[in-house]
mmCIF file of C-alpha atoms in Angstrom:
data_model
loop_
_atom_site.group_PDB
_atom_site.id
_atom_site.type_symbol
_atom_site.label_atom_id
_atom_site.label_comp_id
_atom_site.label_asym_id
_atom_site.label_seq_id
_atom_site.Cartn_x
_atom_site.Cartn_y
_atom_site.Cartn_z
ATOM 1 C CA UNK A 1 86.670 79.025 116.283
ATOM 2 C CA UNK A 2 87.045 78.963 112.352
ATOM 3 C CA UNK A 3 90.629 78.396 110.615
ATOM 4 C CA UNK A 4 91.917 80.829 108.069
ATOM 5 C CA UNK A 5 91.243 77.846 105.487
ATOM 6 C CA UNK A 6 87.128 77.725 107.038
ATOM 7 C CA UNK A 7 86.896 81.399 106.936
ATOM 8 C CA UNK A 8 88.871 81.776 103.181
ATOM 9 C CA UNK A 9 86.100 78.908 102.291
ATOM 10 C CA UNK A 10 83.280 81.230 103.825
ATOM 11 C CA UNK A 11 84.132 84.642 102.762
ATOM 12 C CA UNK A 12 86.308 83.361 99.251
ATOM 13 C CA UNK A 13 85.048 80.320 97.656
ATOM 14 C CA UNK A 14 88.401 78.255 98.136
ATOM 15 C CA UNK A 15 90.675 76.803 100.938
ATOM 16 C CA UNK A 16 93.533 77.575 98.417
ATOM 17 C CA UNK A 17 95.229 80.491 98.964
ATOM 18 C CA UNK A 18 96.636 81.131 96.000
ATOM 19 C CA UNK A 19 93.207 80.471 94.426
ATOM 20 C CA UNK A 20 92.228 83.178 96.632
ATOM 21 C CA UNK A 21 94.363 86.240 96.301
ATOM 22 C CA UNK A 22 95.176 85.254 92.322
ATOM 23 C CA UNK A 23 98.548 83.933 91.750
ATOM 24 C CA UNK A 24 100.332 80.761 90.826
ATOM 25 C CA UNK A 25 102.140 78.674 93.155
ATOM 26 C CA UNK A 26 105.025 80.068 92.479
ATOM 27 C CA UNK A 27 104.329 84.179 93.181
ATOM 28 C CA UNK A 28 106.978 85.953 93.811
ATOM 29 C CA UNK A 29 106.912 88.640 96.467
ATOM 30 C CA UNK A 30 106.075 91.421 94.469
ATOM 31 C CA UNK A 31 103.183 89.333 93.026
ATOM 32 C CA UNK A 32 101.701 88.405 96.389
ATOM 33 C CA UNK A 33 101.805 91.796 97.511
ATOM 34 C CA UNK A 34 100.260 93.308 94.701
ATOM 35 C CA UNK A 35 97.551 91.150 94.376
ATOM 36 C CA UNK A 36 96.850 91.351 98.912
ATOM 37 C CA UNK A 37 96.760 95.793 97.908
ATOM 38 C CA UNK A 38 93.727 94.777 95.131
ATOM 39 C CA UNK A 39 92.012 92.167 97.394
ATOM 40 C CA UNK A 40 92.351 94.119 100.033
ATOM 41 C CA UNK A 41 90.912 97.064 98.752
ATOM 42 C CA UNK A 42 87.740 95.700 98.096
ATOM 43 C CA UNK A 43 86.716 94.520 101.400
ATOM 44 C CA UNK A 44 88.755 97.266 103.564
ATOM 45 C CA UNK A 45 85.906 97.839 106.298
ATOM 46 C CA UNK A 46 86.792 102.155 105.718
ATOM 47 C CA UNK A 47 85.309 101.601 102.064
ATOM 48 C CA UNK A 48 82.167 99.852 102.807
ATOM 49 C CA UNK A 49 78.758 100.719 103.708
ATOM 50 C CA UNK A 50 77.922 100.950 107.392
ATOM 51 C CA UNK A 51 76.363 97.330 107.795
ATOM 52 C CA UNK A 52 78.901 95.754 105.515
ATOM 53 C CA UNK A 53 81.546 96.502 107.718
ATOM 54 C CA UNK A 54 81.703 93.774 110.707
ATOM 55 C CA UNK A 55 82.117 90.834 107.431
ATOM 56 C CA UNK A 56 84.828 93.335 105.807
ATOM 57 C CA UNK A 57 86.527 93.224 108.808
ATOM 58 C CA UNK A 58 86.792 89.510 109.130
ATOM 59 C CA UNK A 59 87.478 89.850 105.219
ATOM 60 C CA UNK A 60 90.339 91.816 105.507
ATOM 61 C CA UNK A 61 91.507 89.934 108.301
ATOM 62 C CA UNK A 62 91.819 86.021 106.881
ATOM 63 C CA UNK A 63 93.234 88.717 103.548
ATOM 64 C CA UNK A 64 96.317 89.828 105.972
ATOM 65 C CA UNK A 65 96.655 86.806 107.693
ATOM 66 C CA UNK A 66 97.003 84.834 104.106
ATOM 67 C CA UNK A 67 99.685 87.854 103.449
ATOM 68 C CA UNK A 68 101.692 87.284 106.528
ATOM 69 C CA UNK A 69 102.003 83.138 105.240
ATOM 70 C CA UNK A 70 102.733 83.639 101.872
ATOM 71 C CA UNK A 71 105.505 86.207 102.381
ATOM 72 C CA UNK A 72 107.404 84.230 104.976
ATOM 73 C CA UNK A 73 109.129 81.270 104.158
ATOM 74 C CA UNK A 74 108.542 79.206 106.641
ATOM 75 C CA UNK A 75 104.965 79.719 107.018
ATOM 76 C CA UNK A 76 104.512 79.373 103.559
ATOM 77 C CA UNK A 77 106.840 76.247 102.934
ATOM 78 C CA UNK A 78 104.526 74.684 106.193
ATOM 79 C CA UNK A 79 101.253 75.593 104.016
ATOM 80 C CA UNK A 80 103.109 74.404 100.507
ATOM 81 C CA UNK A 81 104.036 70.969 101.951
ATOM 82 C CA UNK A 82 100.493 69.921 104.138
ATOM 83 C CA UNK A 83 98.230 72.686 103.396
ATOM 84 C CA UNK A 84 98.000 73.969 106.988
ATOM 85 C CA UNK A 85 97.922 77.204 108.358
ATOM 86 C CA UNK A 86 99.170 78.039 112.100
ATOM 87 C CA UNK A 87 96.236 80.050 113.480
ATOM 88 C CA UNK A 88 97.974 79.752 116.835
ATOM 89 C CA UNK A 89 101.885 81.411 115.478
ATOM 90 C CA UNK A 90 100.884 84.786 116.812
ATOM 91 C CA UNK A 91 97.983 85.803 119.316
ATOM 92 C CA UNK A 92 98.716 89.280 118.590
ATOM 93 C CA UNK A 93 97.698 88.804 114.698
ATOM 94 C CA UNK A 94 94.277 90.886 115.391
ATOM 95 C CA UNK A 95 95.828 93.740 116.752
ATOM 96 C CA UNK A 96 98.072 93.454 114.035
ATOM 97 C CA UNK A 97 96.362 93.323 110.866
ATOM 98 C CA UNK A 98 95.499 97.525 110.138
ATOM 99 C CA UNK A 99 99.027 98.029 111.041
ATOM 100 C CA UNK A 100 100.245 95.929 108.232
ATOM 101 C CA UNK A 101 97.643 97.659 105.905
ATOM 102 C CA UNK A 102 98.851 101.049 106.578
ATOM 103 C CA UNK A 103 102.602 99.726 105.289
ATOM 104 C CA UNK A 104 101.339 100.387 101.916
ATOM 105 C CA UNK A 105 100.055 103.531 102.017
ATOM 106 C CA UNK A 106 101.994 106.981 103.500
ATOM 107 C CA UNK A 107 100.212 109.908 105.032
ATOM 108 C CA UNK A 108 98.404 111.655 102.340
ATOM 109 C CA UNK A 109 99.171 115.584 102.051
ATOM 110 C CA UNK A 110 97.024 118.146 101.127
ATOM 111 C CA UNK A 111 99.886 118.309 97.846
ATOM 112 C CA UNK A 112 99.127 114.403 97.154
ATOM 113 C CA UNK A 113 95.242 115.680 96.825
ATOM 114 C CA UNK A 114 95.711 118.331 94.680
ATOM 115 C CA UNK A 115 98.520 116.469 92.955
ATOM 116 C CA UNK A 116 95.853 114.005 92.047
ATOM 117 C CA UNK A 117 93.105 116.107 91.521
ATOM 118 C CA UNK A 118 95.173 117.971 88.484
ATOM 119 C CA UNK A 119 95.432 113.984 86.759
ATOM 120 C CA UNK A 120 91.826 113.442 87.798
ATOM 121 C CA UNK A 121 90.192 116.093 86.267
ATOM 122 C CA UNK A 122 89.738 116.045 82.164
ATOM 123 C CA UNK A 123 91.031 111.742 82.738
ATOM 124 C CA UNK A 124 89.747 108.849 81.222
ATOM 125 C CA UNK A 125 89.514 107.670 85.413
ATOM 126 C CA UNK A 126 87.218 110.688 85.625
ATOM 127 C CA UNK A 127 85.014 110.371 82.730
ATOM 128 C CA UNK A 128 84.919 106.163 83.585
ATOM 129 C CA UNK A 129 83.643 107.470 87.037
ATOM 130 C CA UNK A 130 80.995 110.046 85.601
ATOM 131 C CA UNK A 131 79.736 107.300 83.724
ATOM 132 C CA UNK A 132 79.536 104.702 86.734
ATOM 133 C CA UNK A 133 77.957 107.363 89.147
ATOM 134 C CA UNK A 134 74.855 108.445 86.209
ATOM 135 C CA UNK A 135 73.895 104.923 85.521
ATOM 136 C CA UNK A 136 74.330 104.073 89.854
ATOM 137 C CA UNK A 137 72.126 106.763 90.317
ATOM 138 C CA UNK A 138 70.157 107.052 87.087
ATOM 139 C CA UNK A 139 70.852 110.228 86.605
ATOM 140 C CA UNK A 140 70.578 111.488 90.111
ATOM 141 C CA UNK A 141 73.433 114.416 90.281
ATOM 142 C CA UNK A 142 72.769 113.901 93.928
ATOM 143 C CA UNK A 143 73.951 110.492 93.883
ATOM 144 C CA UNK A 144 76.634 111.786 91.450
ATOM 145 C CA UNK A 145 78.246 114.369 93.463
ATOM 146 C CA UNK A 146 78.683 111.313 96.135
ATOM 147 C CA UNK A 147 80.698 109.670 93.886
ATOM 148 C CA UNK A 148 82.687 111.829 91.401
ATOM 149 C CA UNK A 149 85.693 113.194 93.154
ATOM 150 C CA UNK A 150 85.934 116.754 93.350
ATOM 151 C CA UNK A 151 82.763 117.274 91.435
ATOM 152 C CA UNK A 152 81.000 120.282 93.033
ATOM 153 C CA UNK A 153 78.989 124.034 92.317
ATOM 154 C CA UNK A 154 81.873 124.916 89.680
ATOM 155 C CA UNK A 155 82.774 121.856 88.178
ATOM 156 C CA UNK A 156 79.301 120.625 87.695
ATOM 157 C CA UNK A 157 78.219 122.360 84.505
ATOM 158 C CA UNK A 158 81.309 120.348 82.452
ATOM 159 C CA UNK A 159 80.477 117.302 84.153
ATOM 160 C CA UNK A 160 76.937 117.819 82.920
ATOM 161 C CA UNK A 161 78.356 118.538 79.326
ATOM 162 C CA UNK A 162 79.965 115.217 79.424
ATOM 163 C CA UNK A 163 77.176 112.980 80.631
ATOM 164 C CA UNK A 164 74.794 115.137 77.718
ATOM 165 C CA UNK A 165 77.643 113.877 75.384
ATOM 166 C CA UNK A 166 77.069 110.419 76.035
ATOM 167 C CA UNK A 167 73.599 110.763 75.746
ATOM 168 C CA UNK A 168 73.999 112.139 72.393
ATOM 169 C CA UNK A 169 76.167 109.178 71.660
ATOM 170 C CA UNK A 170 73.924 106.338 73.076
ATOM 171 C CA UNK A 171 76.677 104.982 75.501
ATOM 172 C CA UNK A 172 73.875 106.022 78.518
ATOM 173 C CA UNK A 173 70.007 106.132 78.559
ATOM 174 C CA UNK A 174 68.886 109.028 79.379
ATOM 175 C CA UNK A 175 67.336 109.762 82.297
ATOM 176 C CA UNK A 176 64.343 112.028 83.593
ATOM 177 C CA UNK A 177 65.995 112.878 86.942
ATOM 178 C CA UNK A 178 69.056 114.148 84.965
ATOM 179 C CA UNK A 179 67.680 116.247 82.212
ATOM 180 C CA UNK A 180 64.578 117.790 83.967
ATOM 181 C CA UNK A 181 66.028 118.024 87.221
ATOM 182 C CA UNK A 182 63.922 120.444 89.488
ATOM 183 C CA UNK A 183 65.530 123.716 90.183
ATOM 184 C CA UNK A 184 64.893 123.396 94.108
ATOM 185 C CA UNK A 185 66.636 120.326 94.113
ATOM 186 C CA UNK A 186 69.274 121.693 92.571
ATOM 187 C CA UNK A 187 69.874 124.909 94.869
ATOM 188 C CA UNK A 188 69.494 122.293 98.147
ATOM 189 C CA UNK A 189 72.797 120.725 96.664
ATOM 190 C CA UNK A 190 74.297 123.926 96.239
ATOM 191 C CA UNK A 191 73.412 125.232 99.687
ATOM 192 C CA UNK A 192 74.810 122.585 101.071
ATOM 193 C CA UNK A 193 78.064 122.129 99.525
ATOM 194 C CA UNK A 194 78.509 126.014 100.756
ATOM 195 C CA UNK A 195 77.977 124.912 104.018
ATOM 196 C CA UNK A 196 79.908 122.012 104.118
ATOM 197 C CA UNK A 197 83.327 124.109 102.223
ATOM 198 C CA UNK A 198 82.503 126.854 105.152
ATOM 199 C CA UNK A 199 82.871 124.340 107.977
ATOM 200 C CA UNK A 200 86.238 122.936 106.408
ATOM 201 C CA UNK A 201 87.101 125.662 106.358
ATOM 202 C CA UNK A 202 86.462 126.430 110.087
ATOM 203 C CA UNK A 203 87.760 123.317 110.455
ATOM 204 C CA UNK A 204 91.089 123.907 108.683
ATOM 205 C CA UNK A 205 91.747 127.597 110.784
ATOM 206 C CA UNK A 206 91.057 125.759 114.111
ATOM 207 C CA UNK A 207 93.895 122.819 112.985
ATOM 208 C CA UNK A 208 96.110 125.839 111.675
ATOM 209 C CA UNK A 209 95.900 128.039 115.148
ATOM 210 C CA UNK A 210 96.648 124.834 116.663
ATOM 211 C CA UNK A 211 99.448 123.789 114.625
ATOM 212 C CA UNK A 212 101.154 127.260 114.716
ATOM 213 C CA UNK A 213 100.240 127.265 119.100
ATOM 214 C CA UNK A 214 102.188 123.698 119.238
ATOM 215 C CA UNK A 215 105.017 125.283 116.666
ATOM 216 C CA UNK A 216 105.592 128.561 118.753
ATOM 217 C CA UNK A 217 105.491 126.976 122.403
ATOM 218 C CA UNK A 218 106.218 123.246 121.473
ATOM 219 C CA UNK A 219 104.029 120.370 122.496
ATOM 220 C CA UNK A 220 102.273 120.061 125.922
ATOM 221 C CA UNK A 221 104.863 117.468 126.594
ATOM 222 C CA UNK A 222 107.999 120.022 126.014
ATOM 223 C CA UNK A 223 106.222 123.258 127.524
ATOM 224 C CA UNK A 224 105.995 121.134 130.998
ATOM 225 C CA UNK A 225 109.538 120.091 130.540
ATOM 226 C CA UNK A 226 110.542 124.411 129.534
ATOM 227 C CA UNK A 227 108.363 125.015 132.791
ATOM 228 C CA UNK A 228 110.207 122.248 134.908
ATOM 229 C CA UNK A 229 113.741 123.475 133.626
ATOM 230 C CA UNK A 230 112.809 127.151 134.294
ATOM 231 C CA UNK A 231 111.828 125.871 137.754
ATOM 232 C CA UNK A 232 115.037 123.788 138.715
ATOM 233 C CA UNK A 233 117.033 126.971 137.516
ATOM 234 C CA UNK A 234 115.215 129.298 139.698
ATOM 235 C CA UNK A 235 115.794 126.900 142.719
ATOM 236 C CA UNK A 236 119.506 126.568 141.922
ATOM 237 C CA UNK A 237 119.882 130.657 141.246
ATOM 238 C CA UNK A 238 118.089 130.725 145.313
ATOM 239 C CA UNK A 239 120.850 128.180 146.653
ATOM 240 C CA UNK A 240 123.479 130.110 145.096
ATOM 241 C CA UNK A 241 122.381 133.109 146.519
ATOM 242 C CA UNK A 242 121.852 131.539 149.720
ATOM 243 C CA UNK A 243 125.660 130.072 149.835
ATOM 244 C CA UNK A 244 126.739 133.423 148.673
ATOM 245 C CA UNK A 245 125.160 135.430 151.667
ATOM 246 C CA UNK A 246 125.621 132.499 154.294
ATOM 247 C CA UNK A 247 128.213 130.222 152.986
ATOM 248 C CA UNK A 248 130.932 131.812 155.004
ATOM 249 C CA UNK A 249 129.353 131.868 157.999
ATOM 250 C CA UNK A 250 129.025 129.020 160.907
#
């Protein structure tokens, strides 16, 4: 089986890790983990294309597993001082490797979204990304409504404006599928954004019911235990009832 040092070689171009993820020798912690967050990002198997993702796994995996050296000490003094790697420290480290991923990131709200969304929208990010998506696509709003956050039916006519604006400026060629897209075309996208907000929104009542079903009678696990305490009061109410009518009696 490949070493972390083969696989960095295969996947990065370098048995040095520090080559690899950046930094000097020297990296502090913050450093390291900053520069594992941007590497990581890249290859994370959730963010690639459907037959990229078994070699962003392995990616991401000698990424983490070059994380977990560099920020212990020990591991890393071992690498520092011989250049070796234990690949045998931990037999757990597959398992292991989206769990120490998801210690950068919290669970996103729906407030984070719309948080963002009110940066997003009118940014340089989001004019950078118009750009990126028309020349991707060559002026396929198809393609561009893929890959534009939160551009849809009502935001589309100022996302138009601005790609027309760079046209006018000669930052972008201008393309045929952009300015005489066919009307047809054009309502397909349309109809199916409607359909895709109404099943969300289906979507978001059925979570809601559910939500407010576990709030009112708790979760399955503490209804059976309400149902099992309701039960061992009934049986002791019966034994006192019985001692009561018969207790005095031999």
């Amino acid at each position: 089986m490949p070493s972390t040092l083969d696989l960095g070689e295969r996947f990065f171009g370098s048995r040095d890790v520090y080559e690899i993820f950046k930094v000097n020798k020297n990296a502090q912690e913050g450093e390291i983990k900053k520069a594992y967050y941007k590497l990581s990002l890249k290859v994370h198997p959730d963010r690639v294309s459907p037959n990229e993702k078994a070699e962003a796994t392995e990616k991401f995996k000698v990424l983490s597993k070059i994380y977990s050296v560099l920020s212990d000490q020990d591991k890393r003094a071992l690498y520092d001082e011989q250049g070796l790697i234990d690949d045998d420290d931990d037999p757990a480290a597959d398992v292991k490797w989206m769990a120490m991923w998801q210690k950068f990131f919290k669970p996103i709200t729906t407030d984070d979204i719309e948080d963002f969304e009110k940066a997003y929208v009118g940014s340089e990010l989001e004019r950078k990304d118009i750009k990126e998506a028309y020349l991707g696509g060559k002026g396929c709003l198809d393609y561009m409504s893929q890959y534009v956050p939160y551009m849809g039916v009502k935001s589309e006519p100022r996302i138009i404006e601005a790609v027309q604006s760079m046209i006018a400026a000669g930052e972008v060629p201008e393309y045929k599928a952009f300015t005489e897209e066919p009307k047809e075309k054009r309502n397909r996208r349309h109809r199916r954004e409607t359909k895709e907000l109404k099943e969300a929104k289906a979507l978001k009542r059925k979570l809601d019911t559910r939500k407010a079903s576990n709030s009112g009678g708790g979760s399955l696990e503490q209804q059976i235990a309400q149902r099992r305490s309701e039960r061992e009061q009934g049986f002791n109410s019966l034994l006192d009832r019985l001692a009561a009518k018969y207790g005095n009696e031999k």
